[in-house]
Amino acid sequence: MSTPARRTGRPRSAEADRAILGATRAALVELGWGKLTMGDVAARAGVAKTTLYRRWAGKNELVVDAVAAVFDEHLEAADHGSLRADIEDVVVRFATLLERPETKTALMAVVSEATHDEALGARVRSAIVDRQKRLVLVGRERAQLRGELPPEEDPAAAARNADLIFDVIAGSVVHRLLVSAEPVDREWARSFATVLLHGLAAASSGTGTAPAPEPAREHRQKPAGSV
Amino acid sequence: MSTPARRTGRPRSAEADRAILGATRAALVELGWGKLTMGDVAARAGVAKTTLYRRWAGKNELVVDAVAAVFDEHLEAADHGSLRADIEDVVVRFATLLERPETKTALMAVVSEATHDEALGARVRSAIVDRQKRLVLVGRERAQLRGELPPEEDPAAAARNADLIFDVIAGSVVHRLLVSAEPVDREWARSFATVLLHGLAAASSGTGTAPAPEPAREHRQKPAGSV
Amino acid sequence: MSTPARRTGRPRSAEADRAILGATRAALVELGWGKLTMGDVAARAGVAKTTLYRRWAGKNELVVDAVAAVFDEHLEAADHGSLRADIEDVVVRFATLLERPETKTALMAVVSEATHDEALGARVRSAIVDRQKRLVLVGRERAQLRGELPPEEDPAAAARNADLIFDVIAGSVVHRLLVSAEPVDREWARSFATVLLHGLAAASSGTGTAPAPEPAREHRQKPAGSV
Amino acid sequence: MSTPARRTGRPRSAEADRAILGATRAALVELGWGKLTMGDVAARAGVAKTTLYRRWAGKNELVVDAVAAVFDEHLEAADHGSLRADIEDVVVRFATLLERPETKTALMAVVSEATHDEALGARVRSAIVDRQKRLVLVGRERAQLRGELPPEEDPAAAARNADLIFDVIAGSVVHRLLVSAEPVDREWARSFATVLLHGLAAASSGTGTAPAPEPAREHRQKPAGSV
DNA sequence: AACTAATCGAGACGGTACGTCAGGTCTTTTT
DNA sequence: AAAAAGACCTGACGTACCGTCTCGATTAGTT
């Protein structure tokens, strides 16, 4: 039933697929996105260039698949007993993953290409991004079961909310690591979790207004320019 | 005294610099990062390729400078009377900027390259990223003057905090737009501001612990769409 | 046994070879050596530059081969019934060949380059020069059969002699045409043949001494150093 | 009358001229014609490129002048007591000159360029070639004084004859050295002189016919391939 | 002694060609 | 039919020289 109508001729080597993806990751580590070439990957995999192009449309597609596998392997959401712990954990996990040399460049490069190639964008989202979003959903559900967050009522709102949270988490970590080029350590993760936790609570409680921020009585004598 | 030791030989044409950066931006709009070539930029600027290479080491460096000018022009922090309004405004401004065709790809591409070229990374930060960080500092100060946020006590903590906030804002917007490929509209800006506002309050007050999250009793009366 | 180990992969296009050499000759005619560029040749031949470089190391090598073909086509030694007629004929033929626009510059340019590129020199000799030397050998043999010249006894001396004669003929014609820039017409050919014919007779007869040159009666009263 | 209307302004440095020509020769030795660049010559001479172009139109003109000086220095016709000795001597002298690395390439290169630049051709002839022709004239006159050659009667024929002899001598030596790439040693010079001497005698005596070449009795049974 | 005009060094400039490299396609033989 | 091998076209790369063009700084000769 699943076997897709066995065709005539020599079947594609499954071995080759593995070798190619492996070679791609290895090349990414050694050379980075920019210097990685199809010819080089083919040579590393002990495969002809033709074989590569028979399976992937180009460099972008190949790299997306090669990197997707790495993401799949390393993103699991363990239950740490509290929402804060779960957030901190997922932040650190994601950061660790992004610090691997093969993902570091590849992700940004592929995202960059995706800005003018809608098909590639879709592939990136389905193969890499969306599977991470699952973590947010799982984490929220756990928090709700624990009573740390209120249950959802409107499914659409819930989805929007999850998207927002996901963009905040993933975006912040990526920006910290790849743009600011600063480490995501335990301390940063804790600070970030603090911000997020309070934001989350407010968003979930529907508070559309600013919190009464600790009366903040008389700081106004503070001179400008203090930054 | 300031004149930087007037050297011998024909001085570099300032005109050329302007023409090249302009041509680079034009080419970015028309072709995007990937299709932009040094030869094309030179031709558009009415300049020899060598003149380009005499001033910039390569495509990356050139694009960083060209894009930096755009950022400089469009990032100003107007005072909107409240921290929430200021946040929403900066988010929308930044998103608008990122949606321009010349910045869209260019930024990510350059960040991607910067992951294996430290000098380029430094250039990106000093020419583009750090100047945006100013907005965060200005906004915070205003909020403090308004009494919306408490004054800083530990300068180091203040700096760390500003960095965090900056990564959260910039990262979230970038991720939303370029990775998730969803629009940053007024509504999203509002939701994001809500999250950030509460997180900010908590972070500023030094609350390292989870908020007593509004005992989560009765959120259910809240209508949907609240994020 | 002769088949040179038929290899795998796409074989080189013989068509391309022909097109390239043809294009090179055409370009030489139109532009001359100096203005001929690899890119232009490739374009004329409807071939990629890389294909050119895959087969020839550079302009020099390419031109040698292209010119060699012309020489091959146009140098044949017809039997004109006498040594004098044969010499005159070969001189005129060679001159005609050298006056063709594609050979004119090309030959000297390549020789010039060969003075500091031994491999190129060897190529020039094997592809162009040595095949002309054949004409000398054939002509001498015919003359010997006719009884115009004595047979050779020492093979080594014979070879040396042929080399000498060849250098004299080729060198004189080249110098007349390309250095002195005077035409090689029937009259010049006749004068040259006269000189060579007598010299040949003396050299062949082994006469190492000057001929008794028409007693040369009494010019010696003329004072020396008059110039 | 000779002073060319002394103009105002700073006069050209005679020192520079010397330095440039010297540097050109040095560069020719080290790099050969092809790799010699104007910029390099200027640098070696400690002079700006502008200074070079103010005095010479280009590489060709510069090299012609640089090489001409070398020829001038080294070509003198000493009287060796006999026509044969004079011929051998001039052949060896010329060969020695042509074997110098700076003349070797330069001469052919310049001749090659001259084939499509008439002005350059004229310059080459007046600066280099024609001054060598003098040697032929001097040698012939001496030989006539010695009684080795008959005096000239028709001045036009005499000039034609001198041109022929000159092309034969210079051409043969150049061809031997630069095309055949064989040495011009004493032995070769002797063989060449033998050929020329007899040819000269015949040409001078107006003998337009072949010599009776030593009856050449019965060599015809000689098998082919003897060369 | 001041003026004038050409030269000098330095080096940037617009060009042209170089030879190389990667992307992707096509053709051949082998499996 | 798919695979390995490798030639092919396209197009950009970054470099090297070309010959020209500013510059500011020297030099003579002229006023």
PDB file of C-alpha atoms in Angstrom, chain B:
ATOM      1  CA  MET B   1      44.760  69.310  14.408  1.00  0.00           C
ATOM      2  CA  SER B   2      41.815  67.255  13.268  1.00  0.00           C
ATOM      3  CA  THR B   3      42.960  67.042   9.641  1.00  0.00           C
ATOM      4  CA  PRO B   4      44.154  63.462   9.377  1.00  0.00           C
ATOM      5  CA  ALA B   5      47.646  64.082   8.027  1.00  0.00           C
ATOM      6  CA  ARG B   6      46.843  65.134   4.469  1.00  0.00           C
ATOM      7  CA  ARG B   7      48.479  62.492   2.335  1.00  0.00           C
ATOM      8  CA  THR B   8      50.083  62.776  -1.038  1.00  0.00           C
ATOM      9  CA  GLY B   9      48.504  61.533  -4.244  1.00  0.00           C
ATOM     10  CA  ARG B  10      45.083  62.046  -5.662  1.00  0.00           C
ATOM     11  CA  PRO B  11      42.457  62.017  -2.953  1.00  0.00           C
ATOM     12  CA  ARG B  12      39.565  59.614  -3.080  1.00  0.00           C
ATOM     13  CA  SER B  13      36.421  60.931  -4.626  1.00  0.00           C
ATOM     14  CA  ALA B  14      33.693  61.529  -2.073  1.00  0.00           C
ATOM     15  CA  GLU B  15      31.280  61.628  -4.969  1.00  0.00           C
ATOM     16  CA  ALA B  16      32.158  58.045  -5.791  1.00  0.00           C
ATOM     17  CA  ASP B  17      31.362  56.932  -2.261  1.00  0.00           C
ATOM     18  CA  ARG B  18      27.921  58.405  -2.445  1.00  0.00           C
ATOM     19  CA  ALA B  19      27.243  57.005  -5.898  1.00  0.00           C
ATOM     20  CA  ILE B  20      28.349  53.525  -4.869  1.00  0.00           C
ATOM     21  CA  LEU B  21      26.264  53.351  -1.722  1.00  0.00           C
ATOM     22  CA  GLY B  22      23.287  54.651  -3.625  1.00  0.00           C
ATOM     23  CA  ALA B  23      23.791  52.159  -6.399  1.00  0.00           C
ATOM     24  CA  THR B  24      24.112  49.373  -3.865  1.00  0.00           C
ATOM     25  CA  ARG B  25      20.793  50.233  -2.310  1.00  0.00           C
ATOM     26  CA  ALA B  26      19.149  50.461  -5.704  1.00  0.00           C
ATOM     27  CA  ALA B  27      20.571  47.109  -6.707  1.00  0.00           C
ATOM     28  CA  LEU B  28      19.407  45.566  -3.445  1.00  0.00           C
ATOM     29  CA  VAL B  29      15.888  46.742  -4.124  1.00  0.00           C
ATOM     30  CA  GLU B  30      15.855  45.446  -7.663  1.00  0.00           C
ATOM     31  CA  LEU B  31      17.825  42.273  -7.331  1.00  0.00           C
ATOM     32  CA  GLY B  32      18.057  41.335  -3.700  1.00  0.00           C
ATOM     33  CA  TRP B  33      21.185  40.230  -1.950  1.00  0.00           C
ATOM     34  CA  GLY B  34      21.717  37.042  -3.889  1.00  0.00           C
ATOM     35  CA  LYS B  35      21.635  38.515  -7.362  1.00  0.00           C
ATOM     36  CA  LEU B  36      23.563  41.629  -6.460  1.00  0.00           C
ATOM     37  CA  THR B  37      27.010  41.621  -8.005  1.00  0.00           C
ATOM     38  CA  MET B  38      29.930  43.911  -7.529  1.00  0.00           C
ATOM     39  CA  GLY B  39      30.218  44.463 -11.249  1.00  0.00           C
ATOM     40  CA  ASP B  40      26.618  45.549 -11.465  1.00  0.00           C
ATOM     41  CA  VAL B  41      26.943  47.965  -8.585  1.00  0.00           C
ATOM     42  CA  ALA B  42      30.041  49.464 -10.160  1.00  0.00           C
ATOM     43  CA  ALA B  43      28.256  49.890 -13.462  1.00  0.00           C
ATOM     44  CA  ARG B  44      25.260  51.547 -11.848  1.00  0.00           C
ATOM     45  CA  ALA B  45      27.485  53.912  -9.919  1.00  0.00           C
ATOM     46  CA  GLY B  46      29.423  54.768 -13.065  1.00  0.00           C
ATOM     47  CA  VAL B  47      32.556  53.615 -11.352  1.00  0.00           C
ATOM     48  CA  ALA B  48      35.222  51.001 -12.034  1.00  0.00           C
ATOM     49  CA  LYS B  49      35.132  47.745 -10.137  1.00  0.00           C
ATOM     50  CA  THR B  50      38.577  48.497  -8.785  1.00  0.00           C
ATOM     51  CA  THR B  51      37.276  51.619  -7.116  1.00  0.00           C
ATOM     52  CA  LEU B  52      34.822  49.483  -5.232  1.00  0.00           C
ATOM     53  CA  TYR B  53      37.419  47.025  -4.090  1.00  0.00           C
ATOM     54  CA  ARG B  54      39.734  49.853  -3.089  1.00  0.00           C
ATOM     55  CA  ARG B  55      37.207  50.898  -0.473  1.00  0.00           C
ATOM     56  CA  TRP B  56      35.375  47.764   0.568  1.00  0.00           C
ATOM     57  CA  ALA B  57      36.764  44.310   0.988  1.00  0.00           C
ATOM     58  CA  GLY B  58      33.762  42.652  -0.579  1.00  0.00           C
ATOM     59  CA  LYS B  59      30.058  42.449  -1.034  1.00  0.00           C
ATOM     60  CA  ASN B  60      29.377  41.991   2.659  1.00  0.00           C
ATOM     61  CA  GLU B  61      31.203  45.067   3.821  1.00  0.00           C
ATOM     62  CA  LEU B  62      29.693  47.149   1.083  1.00  0.00           C
ATOM     63  CA  VAL B  63      26.161  46.079   1.861  1.00  0.00           C
ATOM     64  CA  VAL B  64      26.603  46.660   5.566  1.00  0.00           C
ATOM     65  CA  ASP B  65      27.543  50.252   4.937  1.00  0.00           C
ATOM     66  CA  ALA B  66      24.832  50.765   2.370  1.00  0.00           C
ATOM     67  CA  VAL B  67      22.160  49.383   4.652  1.00  0.00           C
ATOM     68  CA  ALA B  68      23.466  51.161   7.716  1.00  0.00           C
ATOM     69  CA  ALA B  69      22.616  54.483   6.130  1.00  0.00           C
ATOM     70  CA  VAL B  70      19.023  53.393   5.651  1.00  0.00           C
ATOM     71  CA  PHE B  71      18.756  52.365   9.266  1.00  0.00           C
ATOM     72  CA  ASP B  72      20.201  55.637  10.402  1.00  0.00           C
ATOM     73  CA  GLU B  73      17.670  57.615   8.435  1.00  0.00           C
ATOM     74  CA  HIS B  74      14.623  55.745   9.592  1.00  0.00           C
ATOM     75  CA  LEU B  75      15.197  55.021  13.202  1.00  0.00           C
ATOM     76  CA  GLU B  76      14.184  57.880  15.400  1.00  0.00           C
ATOM     77  CA  ALA B  77      12.505  57.623  18.684  1.00  0.00           C
ATOM     78  CA  ALA B  78       9.667  60.035  19.023  1.00  0.00           C
ATOM     79  CA  ASP B  79       8.102  60.539  22.406  1.00  0.00           C
ATOM     80  CA  HIS B  80       4.554  59.201  22.362  1.00  0.00           C
ATOM     81  CA  GLY B  81       3.709  59.980  25.923  1.00  0.00           C
ATOM     82  CA  SER B  82       3.751  56.514  27.378  1.00  0.00           C
ATOM     83  CA  LEU B  83       6.049  53.530  27.488  1.00  0.00           C
ATOM     84  CA  ARG B  84       3.462  51.344  25.799  1.00  0.00           C
ATOM     85  CA  ALA B  85       3.046  53.786  22.952  1.00  0.00           C
ATOM     86  CA  ASP B  86       6.805  54.128  22.594  1.00  0.00           C
ATOM     87  CA  ILE B  87       7.259  50.371  22.409  1.00  0.00           C
ATOM     88  CA  GLU B  88       4.496  49.906  19.894  1.00  0.00           C
ATOM     89  CA  ASP B  89       5.908  52.695  17.823  1.00  0.00           C
ATOM     90  CA  VAL B  90       9.434  51.372  17.748  1.00  0.00           C
ATOM     91  CA  VAL B  91       8.182  47.904  16.881  1.00  0.00           C
ATOM     92  CA  VAL B  92       6.170  49.170  13.967  1.00  0.00           C
ATOM     93  CA  ARG B  93       8.978  51.413  12.791  1.00  0.00           C
ATOM     94  CA  PHE B  94      11.471  48.615  12.901  1.00  0.00           C
ATOM     95  CA  ALA B  95       9.088  46.285  11.102  1.00  0.00           C
ATOM     96  CA  THR B  96       8.459  48.840   8.408  1.00  0.00           C
ATOM     97  CA  LEU B  97      12.158  49.202   7.941  1.00  0.00           C
ATOM     98  CA  LEU B  98      12.655  45.459   7.745  1.00  0.00           C
ATOM     99  CA  GLU B  99       9.983  45.123   5.138  1.00  0.00           C
ATOM    100  CA  ARG B 100      11.808  47.411   2.743  1.00  0.00           C
ATOM    101  CA  PRO B 101      13.212  45.282  -0.030  1.00  0.00           C
ATOM    102  CA  GLU B 102      16.761  46.516   0.442  1.00  0.00           C
ATOM    103  CA  THR B 103      16.924  45.603   4.109  1.00  0.00           C
ATOM    104  CA  LYS B 104      14.932  42.413   4.090  1.00  0.00           C
ATOM    105  CA  THR B 105      17.475  40.033   2.656  1.00  0.00           C
ATOM    106  CA  ALA B 106      20.501  42.130   3.206  1.00  0.00           C
ATOM    107  CA  LEU B 107      20.322  42.084   6.987  1.00  0.00           C
ATOM    108  CA  MET B 108      19.959  38.339   7.345  1.00  0.00           C
ATOM    109  CA  ALA B 109      22.530  37.626   4.677  1.00  0.00           C
ATOM    110  CA  VAL B 110      25.053  39.821   6.364  1.00  0.00           C
ATOM    111  CA  VAL B 111      24.311  38.340   9.765  1.00  0.00           C
ATOM    112  CA  SER B 112      24.742  34.920   8.264  1.00  0.00           C
ATOM    113  CA  GLU B 113      28.124  35.781   6.853  1.00  0.00           C
ATOM    114  CA  ALA B 114      29.091  37.382  10.113  1.00  0.00           C
ATOM    115  CA  THR B 115      28.803  34.074  11.910  1.00  0.00           C
ATOM    116  CA  HIS B 116      32.116  33.023  10.394  1.00  0.00           C
ATOM    117  CA  ASP B 117      33.728  36.400   9.960  1.00  0.00           C
ATOM    118  CA  GLU B 118      34.269  38.152  13.234  1.00  0.00           C
ATOM    119  CA  ALA B 119      35.379  41.422  11.648  1.00  0.00           C
ATOM    120  CA  LEU B 120      32.205  41.555   9.652  1.00  0.00           C
ATOM    121  CA  GLY B 121      30.220  40.859  12.780  1.00  0.00           C
ATOM    122  CA  ALA B 122      31.834  43.775  14.541  1.00  0.00           C
ATOM    123  CA  ARG B 123      31.106  45.980  11.571  1.00  0.00           C
ATOM    124  CA  VAL B 124      27.470  44.942  11.518  1.00  0.00           C
ATOM    125  CA  ARG B 125      27.102  45.665  15.171  1.00  0.00           C
ATOM    126  CA  SER B 126      28.791  49.025  15.153  1.00  0.00           C
ATOM    127  CA  ALA B 127      27.184  50.210  11.934  1.00  0.00           C
ATOM    128  CA  ILE B 128      23.687  48.846  12.324  1.00  0.00           C
ATOM    129  CA  VAL B 129      22.779  47.078  15.495  1.00  0.00           C
ATOM    130  CA  ASP B 130      24.252  49.286  18.172  1.00  0.00           C
ATOM    131  CA  ARG B 131      22.681  52.424  16.841  1.00  0.00           C
ATOM    132  CA  GLN B 132      19.294  50.819  17.259  1.00  0.00           C
ATOM    133  CA  LYS B 133      20.088  49.958  20.812  1.00  0.00           C
ATOM    134  CA  ARG B 134      20.087  53.658  21.482  1.00  0.00           C
ATOM    135  CA  LEU B 135      16.329  53.623  21.000  1.00  0.00           C
ATOM    136  CA  VAL B 136      15.957  51.238  23.884  1.00  0.00           C
ATOM    137  CA  LEU B 137      18.046  53.429  26.121  1.00  0.00           C
ATOM    138  CA  VAL B 138      16.202  56.565  25.176  1.00  0.00           C
ATOM    139  CA  GLY B 139      12.844  54.887  25.675  1.00  0.00           C
ATOM    140  CA  ARG B 140      13.805  53.587  29.066  1.00  0.00           C
ATOM    141  CA  GLU B 141      14.999  56.928  30.246  1.00  0.00           C
ATOM    142  CA  ARG B 142      11.798  58.582  29.161  1.00  0.00           C
ATOM    143  CA  ALA B 143       9.801  55.948  30.967  1.00  0.00           C
ATOM    144  CA  GLN B 144      11.836  56.548  34.071  1.00  0.00           C
ATOM    145  CA  LEU B 145      11.273  60.274  33.865  1.00  0.00           C
ATOM    146  CA  ARG B 146       7.578  59.609  33.498  1.00  0.00           C
ATOM    147  CA  GLY B 147       7.738  57.363  36.521  1.00  0.00           C
ATOM    148  CA  GLU B 148       6.714  54.292  34.534  1.00  0.00           C
ATOM    149  CA  LEU B 149       9.912  52.535  35.401  1.00  0.00           C
ATOM    150  CA  PRO B 150      12.134  52.747  38.459  1.00  0.00           C
ATOM    151  CA  PRO B 151      15.556  54.368  38.108  1.00  0.00           C
ATOM    152  CA  GLU B 152      18.591  52.221  37.669  1.00  0.00           C
ATOM    153  CA  GLU B 153      20.839  51.636  40.574  1.00  0.00           C
ATOM    154  CA  ASP B 154      23.505  49.221  39.371  1.00  0.00           C
ATOM    155  CA  PRO B 155      24.900  50.517  36.049  1.00  0.00           C
ATOM    156  CA  ALA B 156      26.125  47.066  35.025  1.00  0.00           C
ATOM    157  CA  ALA B 157      22.733  45.528  35.655  1.00  0.00           C
ATOM    158  CA  ALA B 158      21.178  48.387  33.743  1.00  0.00           C
ATOM    159  CA  ALA B 159      23.354  47.663  30.733  1.00  0.00           C
ATOM    160  CA  ARG B 160      22.610  43.948  30.894  1.00  0.00           C
ATOM    161  CA  ASN B 161      18.973  44.726  31.120  1.00  0.00           C
ATOM    162  CA  ALA B 162      19.048  47.045  28.141  1.00  0.00           C
ATOM    163  CA  ASP B 163      20.810  44.385  26.100  1.00  0.00           C
ATOM    164  CA  LEU B 164      18.201  41.846  27.048  1.00  0.00           C
ATOM    165  CA  ILE B 165      15.324  44.117  26.163  1.00  0.00           C
ATOM    166  CA  PHE B 166      16.958  44.993  22.909  1.00  0.00           C
ATOM    167  CA  ASP B 167      17.454  41.384  21.921  1.00  0.00           C
ATOM    168  CA  VAL B 168      13.880  40.621  22.806  1.00  0.00           C
ATOM    169  CA  ILE B 169      12.433  43.463  20.794  1.00  0.00           C
ATOM    170  CA  ALA B 170      14.643  43.200  17.738  1.00  0.00           C
ATOM    171  CA  GLY B 171      14.716  39.423  17.786  1.00  0.00           C
ATOM    172  CA  SER B 172      10.978  39.059  18.091  1.00  0.00           C
ATOM    173  CA  VAL B 173      10.246  41.427  15.256  1.00  0.00           C
ATOM    174  CA  VAL B 174      12.861  39.885  12.990  1.00  0.00           C
ATOM    175  CA  HIS B 175      11.651  36.383  13.741  1.00  0.00           C
ATOM    176  CA  ARG B 176       8.043  37.271  13.164  1.00  0.00           C
ATOM    177  CA  LEU B 177       8.785  38.919   9.858  1.00  0.00           C
ATOM    178  CA  LEU B 178      11.575  36.913   8.354  1.00  0.00           C
ATOM    179  CA  VAL B 179      11.239  33.476   9.839  1.00  0.00           C
ATOM    180  CA  SER B 180       7.556  33.088  10.549  1.00  0.00           C
ATOM    181  CA  ALA B 181       6.866  35.361   7.593  1.00  0.00           C
ATOM    182  CA  GLU B 182       3.848  36.900   9.244  1.00  0.00           C
ATOM    183  CA  PRO B 183       3.048  40.598   9.232  1.00  0.00           C
ATOM    184  CA  VAL B 184       3.838  42.914  12.119  1.00  0.00           C
ATOM    185  CA  ASP B 185       0.664  44.930  12.264  1.00  0.00           C
ATOM    186  CA  ARG B 186      -0.799  47.166  14.935  1.00  0.00           C
ATOM    187  CA  GLU B 187      -2.477  44.256  16.617  1.00  0.00           C
ATOM    188  CA  TRP B 188       0.662  42.201  16.893  1.00  0.00           C
ATOM    189  CA  ALA B 189       2.542  45.230  18.118  1.00  0.00           C
ATOM    190  CA  ARG B 190      -0.047  45.729  20.827  1.00  0.00           C
ATOM    191  CA  SER B 191       0.104  42.137  21.970  1.00  0.00           C
ATOM    192  CA  PHE B 192       3.847  42.198  21.982  1.00  0.00           C
ATOM    193  CA  ALA B 193       3.918  45.438  23.903  1.00  0.00           C
ATOM    194  CA  THR B 194       1.636  43.921  26.514  1.00  0.00           C
ATOM    195  CA  VAL B 195       3.974  41.023  27.075  1.00  0.00           C
ATOM    196  CA  LEU B 196       7.024  43.231  27.175  1.00  0.00           C
ATOM    197  CA  LEU B 197       5.517  45.838  29.423  1.00  0.00           C
ATOM    198  CA  HIS B 198       4.751  43.391  32.174  1.00  0.00           C
ATOM    199  CA  GLY B 199       8.019  41.622  31.742  1.00  0.00           C
ATOM    200  CA  LEU B 200       9.800  44.932  31.949  1.00  0.00           C
ATOM    201  CA  ALA B 201       8.086  45.931  35.094  1.00  0.00           C
ATOM    202  CA  ALA B 202       9.063  42.691  36.745  1.00  0.00           C
ATOM    203  CA  ALA B 203      12.620  42.786  35.502  1.00  0.00           C
ATOM    204  CA  SER B 204      13.070  46.368  36.591  1.00  0.00           C
ATOM    205  CA  SER B 205      11.760  45.719  40.012  1.00  0.00           C
ATOM    206  CA  GLY B 206      14.390  43.103  40.329  1.00  0.00           C
ATOM    207  CA  THR B 207      11.835  40.373  40.820  1.00  0.00           C
ATOM    208  CA  GLY B 208      13.838  37.329  40.033  1.00  0.00           C
ATOM    209  CA  THR B 209      10.956  35.043  40.858  1.00  0.00           C
ATOM    210  CA  ALA B 210       7.850  34.119  39.042  1.00  0.00           C
ATOM    211  CA  PRO B 211       5.026  36.510  39.588  1.00  0.00           C
ATOM    212  CA  ALA B 212       2.194  35.393  41.649  1.00  0.00           C
ATOM    213  CA  PRO B 213       0.428  35.078  38.420  1.00  0.00           C
ATOM    214  CA  GLU B 214      -2.772  36.644  39.307  1.00  0.00           C
ATOM    215  CA  PRO B 215      -3.838  33.540  41.094  1.00  0.00           C
ATOM    216  CA  ALA B 216      -5.247  32.422  37.821  1.00  0.00           C
ATOM    217  CA  ARG B 217      -8.607  32.165  39.346  1.00  0.00           C
ATOM    218  CA  GLU B 218     -11.023  33.855  37.104  1.00  0.00           C
ATOM    219  CA  HIS B 219      -9.469  34.653  33.805  1.00  0.00           C
ATOM    220  CA  ARG B 220     -12.173  32.898  32.058  1.00  0.00           C
ATOM    221  CA  GLN B 221     -14.495  35.844  31.968  1.00  0.00           C
ATOM    222  CA  LYS B 222     -11.991  37.579  29.709  1.00  0.00           C
ATOM    223  CA  PRO B 223     -13.269  37.767  26.144  1.00  0.00           C
ATOM    224  CA  ALA B 224     -11.310  36.081  23.335  1.00  0.00           C
ATOM    225  CA  GLY B 225      -8.892  37.885  21.068  1.00  0.00           C
ATOM    226  CA  SER B 226      -6.946  39.189  23.972  1.00  0.00           C
ATOM    227  CA  VAL B 227      -3.914  37.224  23.001  1.00  0.00           C
TER     228      VAL B 227
END
